[in-house]
Coordinates of C-alpha atoms in Angstrom, one line a residue:
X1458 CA 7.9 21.0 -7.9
X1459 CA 9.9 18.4 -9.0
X1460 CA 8.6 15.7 -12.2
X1461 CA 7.8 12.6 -9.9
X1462 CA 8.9 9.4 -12.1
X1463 CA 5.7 7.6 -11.1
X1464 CA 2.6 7.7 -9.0
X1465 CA -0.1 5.1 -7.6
X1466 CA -3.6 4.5 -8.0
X1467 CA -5.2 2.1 -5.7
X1468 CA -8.4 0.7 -6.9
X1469 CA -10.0 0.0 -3.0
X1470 CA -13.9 0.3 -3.5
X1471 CA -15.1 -3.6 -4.2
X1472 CA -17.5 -4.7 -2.1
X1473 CA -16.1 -8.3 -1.7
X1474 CA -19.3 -10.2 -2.3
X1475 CA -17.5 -13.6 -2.2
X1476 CA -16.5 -12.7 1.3
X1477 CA -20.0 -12.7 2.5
X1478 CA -20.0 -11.7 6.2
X1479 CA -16.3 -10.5 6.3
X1480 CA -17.5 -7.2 4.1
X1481 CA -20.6 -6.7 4.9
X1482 CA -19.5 -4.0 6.7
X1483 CA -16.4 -2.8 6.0
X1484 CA -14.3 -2.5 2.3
X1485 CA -12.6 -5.6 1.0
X1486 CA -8.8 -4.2 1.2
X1487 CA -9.9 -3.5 4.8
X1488 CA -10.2 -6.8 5.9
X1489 CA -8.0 -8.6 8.9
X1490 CA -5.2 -10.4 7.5
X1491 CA -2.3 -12.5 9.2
X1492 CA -3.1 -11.5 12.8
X1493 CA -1.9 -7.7 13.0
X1494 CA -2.5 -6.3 9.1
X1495 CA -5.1 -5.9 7.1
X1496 CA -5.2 -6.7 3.1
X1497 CA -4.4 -3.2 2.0
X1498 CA -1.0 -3.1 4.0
X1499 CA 0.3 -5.2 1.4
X1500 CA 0.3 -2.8 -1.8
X1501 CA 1.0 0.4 0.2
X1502 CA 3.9 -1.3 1.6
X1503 CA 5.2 -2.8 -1.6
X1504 CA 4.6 1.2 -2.8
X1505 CA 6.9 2.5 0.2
X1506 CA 9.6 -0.2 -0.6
X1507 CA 9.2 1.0 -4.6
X1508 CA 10.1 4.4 -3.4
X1509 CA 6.3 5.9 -5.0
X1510 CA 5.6 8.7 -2.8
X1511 CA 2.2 9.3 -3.9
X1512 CA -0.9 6.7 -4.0
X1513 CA -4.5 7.6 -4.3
X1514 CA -6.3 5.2 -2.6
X1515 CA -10.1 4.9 -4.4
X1516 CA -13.0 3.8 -2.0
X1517 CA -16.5 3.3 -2.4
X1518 CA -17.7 1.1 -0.8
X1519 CA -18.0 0.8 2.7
X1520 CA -15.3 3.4 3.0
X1521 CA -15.5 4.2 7.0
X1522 CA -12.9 2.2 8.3
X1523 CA -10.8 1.8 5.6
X1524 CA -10.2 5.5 5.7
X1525 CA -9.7 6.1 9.2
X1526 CA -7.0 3.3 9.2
X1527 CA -5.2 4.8 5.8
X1528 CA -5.4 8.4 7.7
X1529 CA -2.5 10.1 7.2
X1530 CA -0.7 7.0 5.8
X1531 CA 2.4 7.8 8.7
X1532 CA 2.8 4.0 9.3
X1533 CA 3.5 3.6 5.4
X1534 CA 5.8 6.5 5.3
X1535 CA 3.5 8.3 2.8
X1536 CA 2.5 11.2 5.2
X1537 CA 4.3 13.9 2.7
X1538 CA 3.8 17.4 1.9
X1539 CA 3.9 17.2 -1.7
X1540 CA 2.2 13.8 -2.2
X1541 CA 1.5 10.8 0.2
X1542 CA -1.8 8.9 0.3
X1543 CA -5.0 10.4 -0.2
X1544 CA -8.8 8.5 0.1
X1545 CA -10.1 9.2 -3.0
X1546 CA -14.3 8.8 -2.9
X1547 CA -16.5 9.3 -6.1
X1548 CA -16.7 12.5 -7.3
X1549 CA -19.0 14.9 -6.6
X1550 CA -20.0 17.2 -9.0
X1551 CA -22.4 20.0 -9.5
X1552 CA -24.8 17.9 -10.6
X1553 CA -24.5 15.3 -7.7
X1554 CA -22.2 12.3 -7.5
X1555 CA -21.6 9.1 -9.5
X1556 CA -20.6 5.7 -8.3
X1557 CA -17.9 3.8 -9.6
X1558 CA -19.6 2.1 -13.2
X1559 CA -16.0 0.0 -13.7
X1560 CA -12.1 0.2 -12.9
X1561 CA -11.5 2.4 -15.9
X1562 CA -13.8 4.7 -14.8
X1563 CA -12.7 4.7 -11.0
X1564 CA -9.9 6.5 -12.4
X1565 CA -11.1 8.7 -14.8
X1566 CA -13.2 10.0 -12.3
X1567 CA -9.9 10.8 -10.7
X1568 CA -7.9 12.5 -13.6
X1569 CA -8.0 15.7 -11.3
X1570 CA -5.9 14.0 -8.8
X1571 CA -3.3 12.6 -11.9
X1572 CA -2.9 16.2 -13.1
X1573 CA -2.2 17.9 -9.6
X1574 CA 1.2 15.5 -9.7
X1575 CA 3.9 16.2 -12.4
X1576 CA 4.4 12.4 -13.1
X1577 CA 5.7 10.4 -16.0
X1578 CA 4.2 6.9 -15.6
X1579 CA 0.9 5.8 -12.7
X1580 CA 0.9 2.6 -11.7
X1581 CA -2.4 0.9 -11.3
X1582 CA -3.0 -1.4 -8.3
X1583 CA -5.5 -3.3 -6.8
X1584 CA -6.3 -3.2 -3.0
X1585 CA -7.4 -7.3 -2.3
X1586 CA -4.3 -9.5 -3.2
X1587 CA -1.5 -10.6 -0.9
X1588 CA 2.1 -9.9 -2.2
X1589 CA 5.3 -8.3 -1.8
X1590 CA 6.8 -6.4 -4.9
X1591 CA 9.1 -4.2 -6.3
X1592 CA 7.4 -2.2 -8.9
X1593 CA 10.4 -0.2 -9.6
X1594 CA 11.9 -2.5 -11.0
X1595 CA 8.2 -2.8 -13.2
X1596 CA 8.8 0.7 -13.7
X1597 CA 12.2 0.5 -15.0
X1598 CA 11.3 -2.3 -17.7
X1599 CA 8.4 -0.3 -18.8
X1600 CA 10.7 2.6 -19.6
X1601 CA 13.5 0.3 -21.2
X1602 CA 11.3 -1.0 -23.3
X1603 CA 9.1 2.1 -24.4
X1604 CA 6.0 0.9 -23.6
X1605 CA 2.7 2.3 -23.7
X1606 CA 1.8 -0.3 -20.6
X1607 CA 3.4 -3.0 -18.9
X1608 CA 1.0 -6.0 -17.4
X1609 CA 2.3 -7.8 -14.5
X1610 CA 2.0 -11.5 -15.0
X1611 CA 1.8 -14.6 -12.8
X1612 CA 1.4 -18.2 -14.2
X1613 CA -1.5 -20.0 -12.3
X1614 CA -2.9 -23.5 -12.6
X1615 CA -4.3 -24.2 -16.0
X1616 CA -7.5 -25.2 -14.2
X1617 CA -8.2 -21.2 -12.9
X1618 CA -6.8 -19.6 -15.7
X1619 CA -10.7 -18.7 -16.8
X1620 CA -11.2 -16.5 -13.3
X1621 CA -8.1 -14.1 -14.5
X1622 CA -7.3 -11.8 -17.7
X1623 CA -5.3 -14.6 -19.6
X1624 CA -2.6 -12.9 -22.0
X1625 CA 0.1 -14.6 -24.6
X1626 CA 3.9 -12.6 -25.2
X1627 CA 6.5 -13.5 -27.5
X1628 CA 9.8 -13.9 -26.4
X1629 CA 10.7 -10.1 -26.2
X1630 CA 7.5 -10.2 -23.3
X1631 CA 5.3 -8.3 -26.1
X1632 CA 1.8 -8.8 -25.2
X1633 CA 0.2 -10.3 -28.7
X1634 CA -2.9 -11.4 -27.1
X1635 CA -5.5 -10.6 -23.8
X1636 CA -8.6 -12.1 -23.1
X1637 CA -10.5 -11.5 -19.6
X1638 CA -11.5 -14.6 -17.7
X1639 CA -11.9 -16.4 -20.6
X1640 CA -13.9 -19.7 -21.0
X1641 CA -11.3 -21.6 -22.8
X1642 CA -8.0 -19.8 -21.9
X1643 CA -5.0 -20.1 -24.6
X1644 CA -2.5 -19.6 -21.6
X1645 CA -2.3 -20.0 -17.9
X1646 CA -0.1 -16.4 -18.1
X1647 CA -3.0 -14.5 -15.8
X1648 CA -2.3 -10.3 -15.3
X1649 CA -2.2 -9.9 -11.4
X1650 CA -4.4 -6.3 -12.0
X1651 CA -0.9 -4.4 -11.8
X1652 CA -0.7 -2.1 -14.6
X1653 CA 2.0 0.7 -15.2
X1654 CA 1.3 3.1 -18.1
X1655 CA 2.5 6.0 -19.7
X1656 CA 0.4 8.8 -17.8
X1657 CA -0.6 10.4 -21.3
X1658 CA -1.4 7.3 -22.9
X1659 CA -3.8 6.0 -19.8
X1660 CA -5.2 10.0 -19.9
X1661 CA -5.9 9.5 -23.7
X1662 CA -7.2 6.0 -23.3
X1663 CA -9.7 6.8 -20.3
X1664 CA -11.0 9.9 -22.0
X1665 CA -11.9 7.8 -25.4
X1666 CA -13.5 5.0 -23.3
X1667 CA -15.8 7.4 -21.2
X1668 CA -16.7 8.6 -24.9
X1669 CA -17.9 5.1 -25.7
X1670 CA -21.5 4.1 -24.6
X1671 CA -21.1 0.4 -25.4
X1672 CA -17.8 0.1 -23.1
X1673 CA -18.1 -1.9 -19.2
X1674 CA -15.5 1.0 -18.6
X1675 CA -13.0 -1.6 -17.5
X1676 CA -9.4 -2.1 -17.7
X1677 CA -9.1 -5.8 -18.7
X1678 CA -12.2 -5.9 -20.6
X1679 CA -12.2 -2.5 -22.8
X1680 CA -8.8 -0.8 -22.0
X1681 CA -5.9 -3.4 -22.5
X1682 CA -7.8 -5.2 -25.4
X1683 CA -8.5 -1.5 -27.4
X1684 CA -5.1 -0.9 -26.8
X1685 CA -4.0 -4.0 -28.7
X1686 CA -6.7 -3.4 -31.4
X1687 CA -4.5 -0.4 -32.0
X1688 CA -0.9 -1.9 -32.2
X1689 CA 0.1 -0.2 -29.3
X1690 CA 3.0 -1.3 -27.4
X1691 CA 1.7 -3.4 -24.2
X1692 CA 4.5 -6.0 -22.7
X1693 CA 4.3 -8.4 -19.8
X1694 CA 6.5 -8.0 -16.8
X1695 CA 6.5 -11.8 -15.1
X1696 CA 6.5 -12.4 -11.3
X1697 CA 7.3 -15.8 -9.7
X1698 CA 7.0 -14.9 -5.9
X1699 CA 3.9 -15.5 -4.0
X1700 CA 0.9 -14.2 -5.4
X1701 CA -2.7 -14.6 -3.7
X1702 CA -6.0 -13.3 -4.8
X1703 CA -7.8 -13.5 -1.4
X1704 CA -11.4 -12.7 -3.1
X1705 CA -13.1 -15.5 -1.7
X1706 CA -13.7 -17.6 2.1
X1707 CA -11.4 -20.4 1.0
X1708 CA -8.3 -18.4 -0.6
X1709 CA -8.6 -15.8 2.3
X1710 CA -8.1 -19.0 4.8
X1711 CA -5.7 -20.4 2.5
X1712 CA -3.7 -17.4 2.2
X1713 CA -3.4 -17.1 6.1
X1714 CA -2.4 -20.9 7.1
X1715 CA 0.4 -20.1 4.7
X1716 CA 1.8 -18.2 6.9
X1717 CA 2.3 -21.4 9.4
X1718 CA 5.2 -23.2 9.6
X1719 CA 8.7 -22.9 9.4
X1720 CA 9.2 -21.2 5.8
X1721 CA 6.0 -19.4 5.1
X1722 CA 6.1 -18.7 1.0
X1723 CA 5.5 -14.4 2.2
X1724 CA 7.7 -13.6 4.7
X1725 CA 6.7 -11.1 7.2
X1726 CA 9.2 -10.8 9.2
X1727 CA 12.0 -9.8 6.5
X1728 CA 13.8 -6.7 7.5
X1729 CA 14.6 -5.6 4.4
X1730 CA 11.0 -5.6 3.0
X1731 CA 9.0 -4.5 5.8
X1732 CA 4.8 -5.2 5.7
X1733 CA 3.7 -2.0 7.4
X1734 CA 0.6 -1.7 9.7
X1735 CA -1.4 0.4 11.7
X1736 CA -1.4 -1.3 15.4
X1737 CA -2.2 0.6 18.7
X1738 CA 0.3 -0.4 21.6
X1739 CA -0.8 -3.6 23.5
X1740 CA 0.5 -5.7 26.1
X1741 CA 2.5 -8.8 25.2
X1742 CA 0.4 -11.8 24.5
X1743 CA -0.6 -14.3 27.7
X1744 CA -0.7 -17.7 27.5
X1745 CA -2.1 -19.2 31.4
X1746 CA -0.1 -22.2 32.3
X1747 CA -3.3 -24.2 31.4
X1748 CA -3.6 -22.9 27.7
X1749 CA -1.0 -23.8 24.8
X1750 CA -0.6 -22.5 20.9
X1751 CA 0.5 -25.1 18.7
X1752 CA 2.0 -23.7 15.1
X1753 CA -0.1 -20.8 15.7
X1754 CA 0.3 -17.0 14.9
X1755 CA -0.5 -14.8 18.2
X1756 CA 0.3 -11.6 18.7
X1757 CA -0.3 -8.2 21.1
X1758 CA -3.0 -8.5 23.7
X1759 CA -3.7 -11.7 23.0
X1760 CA -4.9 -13.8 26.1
X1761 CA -5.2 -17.9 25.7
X1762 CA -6.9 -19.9 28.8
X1763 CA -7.1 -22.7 26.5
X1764 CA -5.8 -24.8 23.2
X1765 CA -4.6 -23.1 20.2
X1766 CA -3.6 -25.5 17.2
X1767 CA -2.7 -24.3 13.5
X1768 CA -4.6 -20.8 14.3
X1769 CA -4.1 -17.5 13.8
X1770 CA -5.3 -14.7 16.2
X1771 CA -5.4 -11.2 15.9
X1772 CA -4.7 -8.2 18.4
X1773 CA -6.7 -8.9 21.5
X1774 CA -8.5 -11.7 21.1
X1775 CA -9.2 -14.1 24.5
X1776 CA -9.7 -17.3 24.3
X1777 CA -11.4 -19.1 27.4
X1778 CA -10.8 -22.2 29.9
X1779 CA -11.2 -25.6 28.2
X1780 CA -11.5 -24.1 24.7
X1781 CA -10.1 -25.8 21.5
X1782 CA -9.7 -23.7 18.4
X1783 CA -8.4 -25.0 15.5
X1784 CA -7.6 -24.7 11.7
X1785 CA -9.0 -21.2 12.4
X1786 CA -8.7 -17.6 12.0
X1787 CA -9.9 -15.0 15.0
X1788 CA -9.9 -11.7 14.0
X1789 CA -9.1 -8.1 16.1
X1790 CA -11.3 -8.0 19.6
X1791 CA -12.9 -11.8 19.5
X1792 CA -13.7 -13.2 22.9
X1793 CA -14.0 -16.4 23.1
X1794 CA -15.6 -18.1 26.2
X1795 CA -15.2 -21.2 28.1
X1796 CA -15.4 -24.3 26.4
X1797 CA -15.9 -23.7 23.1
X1798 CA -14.8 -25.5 19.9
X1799 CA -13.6 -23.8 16.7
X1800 CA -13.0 -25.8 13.7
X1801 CA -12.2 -24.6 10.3
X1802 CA -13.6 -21.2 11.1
X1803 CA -13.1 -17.7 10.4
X1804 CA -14.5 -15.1 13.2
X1805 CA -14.5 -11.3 12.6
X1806 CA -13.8 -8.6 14.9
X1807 CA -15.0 -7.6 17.9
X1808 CA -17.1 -11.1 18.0
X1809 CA -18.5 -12.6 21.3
X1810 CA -19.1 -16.4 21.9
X1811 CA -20.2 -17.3 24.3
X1812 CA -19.2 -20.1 26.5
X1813 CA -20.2 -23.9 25.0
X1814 CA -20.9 -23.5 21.7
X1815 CA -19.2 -25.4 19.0
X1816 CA -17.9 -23.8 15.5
X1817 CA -17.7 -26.2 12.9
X1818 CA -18.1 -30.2 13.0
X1819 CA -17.3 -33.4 11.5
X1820 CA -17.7 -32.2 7.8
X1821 CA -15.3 -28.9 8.5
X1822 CA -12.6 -28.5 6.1
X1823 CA -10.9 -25.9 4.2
X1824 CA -13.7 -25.6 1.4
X1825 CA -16.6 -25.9 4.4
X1826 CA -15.6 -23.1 6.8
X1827 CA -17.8 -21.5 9.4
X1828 CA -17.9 -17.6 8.9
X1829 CA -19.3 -15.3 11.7
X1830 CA -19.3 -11.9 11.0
X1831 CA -18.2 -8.9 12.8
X1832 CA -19.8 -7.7 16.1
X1833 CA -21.9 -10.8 16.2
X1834 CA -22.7 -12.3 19.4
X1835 CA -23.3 -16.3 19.5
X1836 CA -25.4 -17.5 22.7
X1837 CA -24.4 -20.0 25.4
X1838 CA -24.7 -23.4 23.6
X1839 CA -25.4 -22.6 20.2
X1840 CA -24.3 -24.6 17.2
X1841 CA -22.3 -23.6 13.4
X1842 CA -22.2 -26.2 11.1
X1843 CA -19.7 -26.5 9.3
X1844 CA -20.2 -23.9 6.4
X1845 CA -22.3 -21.9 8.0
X1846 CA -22.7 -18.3 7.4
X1847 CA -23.9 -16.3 10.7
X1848 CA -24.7 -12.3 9.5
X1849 CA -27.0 -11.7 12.8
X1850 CA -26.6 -12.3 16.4
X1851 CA -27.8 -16.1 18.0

């Protein structure tokens, strides 16, 4: 078989804690996103647009439906014969199987699947950030510059550099320093958890950190500052296009109202880099002559009876008479009944609310959102306060 140049690891397994409701059943990458995708279309696309044919996608946790929308990873173009994507759980040996103990280990628990490709360089990814990128041309720095691994780098806001791996580079991009989420950062230059590395150099590097009892068998924390320890060559490859680590309720909402508006900083709809999703055929959205949407995101199957203002609504979600929903995101399946108010709220799949009950109130604002998880059904004439968290049915 032909030497590949490159192949993909995507770490997928995270439970999402800071997501409450929204993964308490299903994987963090698998989470609803901009009204027809879900967050782990955006690294297997940016792979199909990089030309890397081969990504092994590592779950863990809550792996059900992440797996059955990967499948045979057609809609990504990575349904190959020699390659294409593969769900990669924890490995089960002889002696039983073994969770996931770090990133580091995620992989090396997955050094069978390196060695069954021919490849020079694996890219590391990670499955819960919103972004469109072109890691060839990553790839192709890497290689120019001979290095052992290549960090891609975003500047962030001095003020939340301590929840990233913080680095300093001299002017050749040299990585001369790298300290995860540190308490007093020396830079705001944060990695984006996009590694490329020399597939002999991570294989050596994994296999000495699994040797080490004292290691949290993490890239950022063991891995990439070893590395430097050892004068091995590590340079930073800098991004400046929109970045967004959607790990919590606020930048998850945040990330999706950016897609409002006339020039929305990730654009979806570019033809020549294509976000690529799984989506069953639907009937065009309906909007009765008594409901409106107001710079709002609908799409397929969609059915609004009343007012839609600064919203985003997934596949098939109805929205009753004399309903308001605004500053809000409805996810896949949602019926909303008559009468209700939504404000600064985020409702999962497959919810039902029932008619008069009010989401959100006078306090609601981007940091205060109501969250109702999926499958939930809210009775006639029940209240969420703003902030509220709603796990079981009431």
């Amino acid at each position: 078989m032909k030497k590949k140049r490159c192949i993909a690891m995507l770490l997928a397994g995270g439970q999402g804690t800071r997501l409450y409701a929204l993964t308490s059943m299903v994987a963090k990458p698998a989470v609803s996103f901009g009204s027809k995708y879900r967050i782990i279309d955006f690294p297997l696309s940016n792979c199909t647009y990089s030309n890397i044919d081969t990504v092994g996608v590592l779950t863990q946790y809550q792996p059900l439906i992440l797996n059955e929308y990967i499948g045979t990873g057609e809609p990504w173009d990575l349904d190959r014969t020699y390659g294409g994507v593969h769900t990669l759980p924890p490995y089960q040996a002889k002696s039983g199987g073994e969770w996931y103990k770090g990133t580091a280990n995620a992989i090396y628990q997955n050094l069978h699947f390196l060695h069954a490709y021919d490849s020079e360089h694996v890219l590391i990814l990670s499955g819960d950030h919103i972004y469109k990128m072109d890691y060839s041309a990553m790839i192709t720095e890497h290689e120019h510059n001979n290095a052992d691994c290549t960090i891609a780098v975003i500047d962030v806001p001095k003020e939340e550099a301590n929840r990233f791996g913080i680095m300093d580079y001299d002017a050749d991009k040299r990585v001369t320093s790298f300290e995860e989420k540190p308490k007093k950062p020396k830079s705001n230059h944060a990695s984006m958890g996009v590694y490329v590395f020399k597939k002999d150099v991570l294989v050596r590097e994994l296999e000495a950190d699994e040797r080490d009892p004292a290691s949290a068998k993490d890239f950022g924390k063991n891995i990439i500052p070893n590395m430097l320890k050892s004068g091995m060559r590590l340079f930073a490859h800098e991004f400046s296009g929109y970045w967004k680590d959607v790990g919590t309720v606020t930048s998850l909402w945040e990330a999706n109202m950016d897609l409002l508006g006339e020039n929305p900083p990730v654009n979806l709809s570019d033809p020549n880099f294509k976000v690529y999703s799984r989506n069953r055929p639907l009937p065009p959205c309906f909007i009765d002559g008594g409901g409106s949407a107001e710079n709002s995101l609908l799409t397929a199957g969609c059915e609004i009876y009343g007012k839609v203002v600064n919203s985003i609504l997934s596949e098939g979600v109805y929205v009753g008479k004399g309903s308001v929903i605004e500053n809000s995101i409805i996810m896949r399946g949602t019926r909303i009944g008559n009468h209700v108010s939504v404000k600064f709220g985020i409702i999962d799949e497959y919810v039902s609310v029932e008619d008069k009950v009010k989401i959100g109130d006078a306090k609601s604002n981007k940091d205060n959102i109501a969250l109702i998880g999926r499958g939930i059904t809210v009775k006639k004439g029940g209240l969420i306060a703003a902030g509220e968290i709603v796990e079981e049915g009431r």
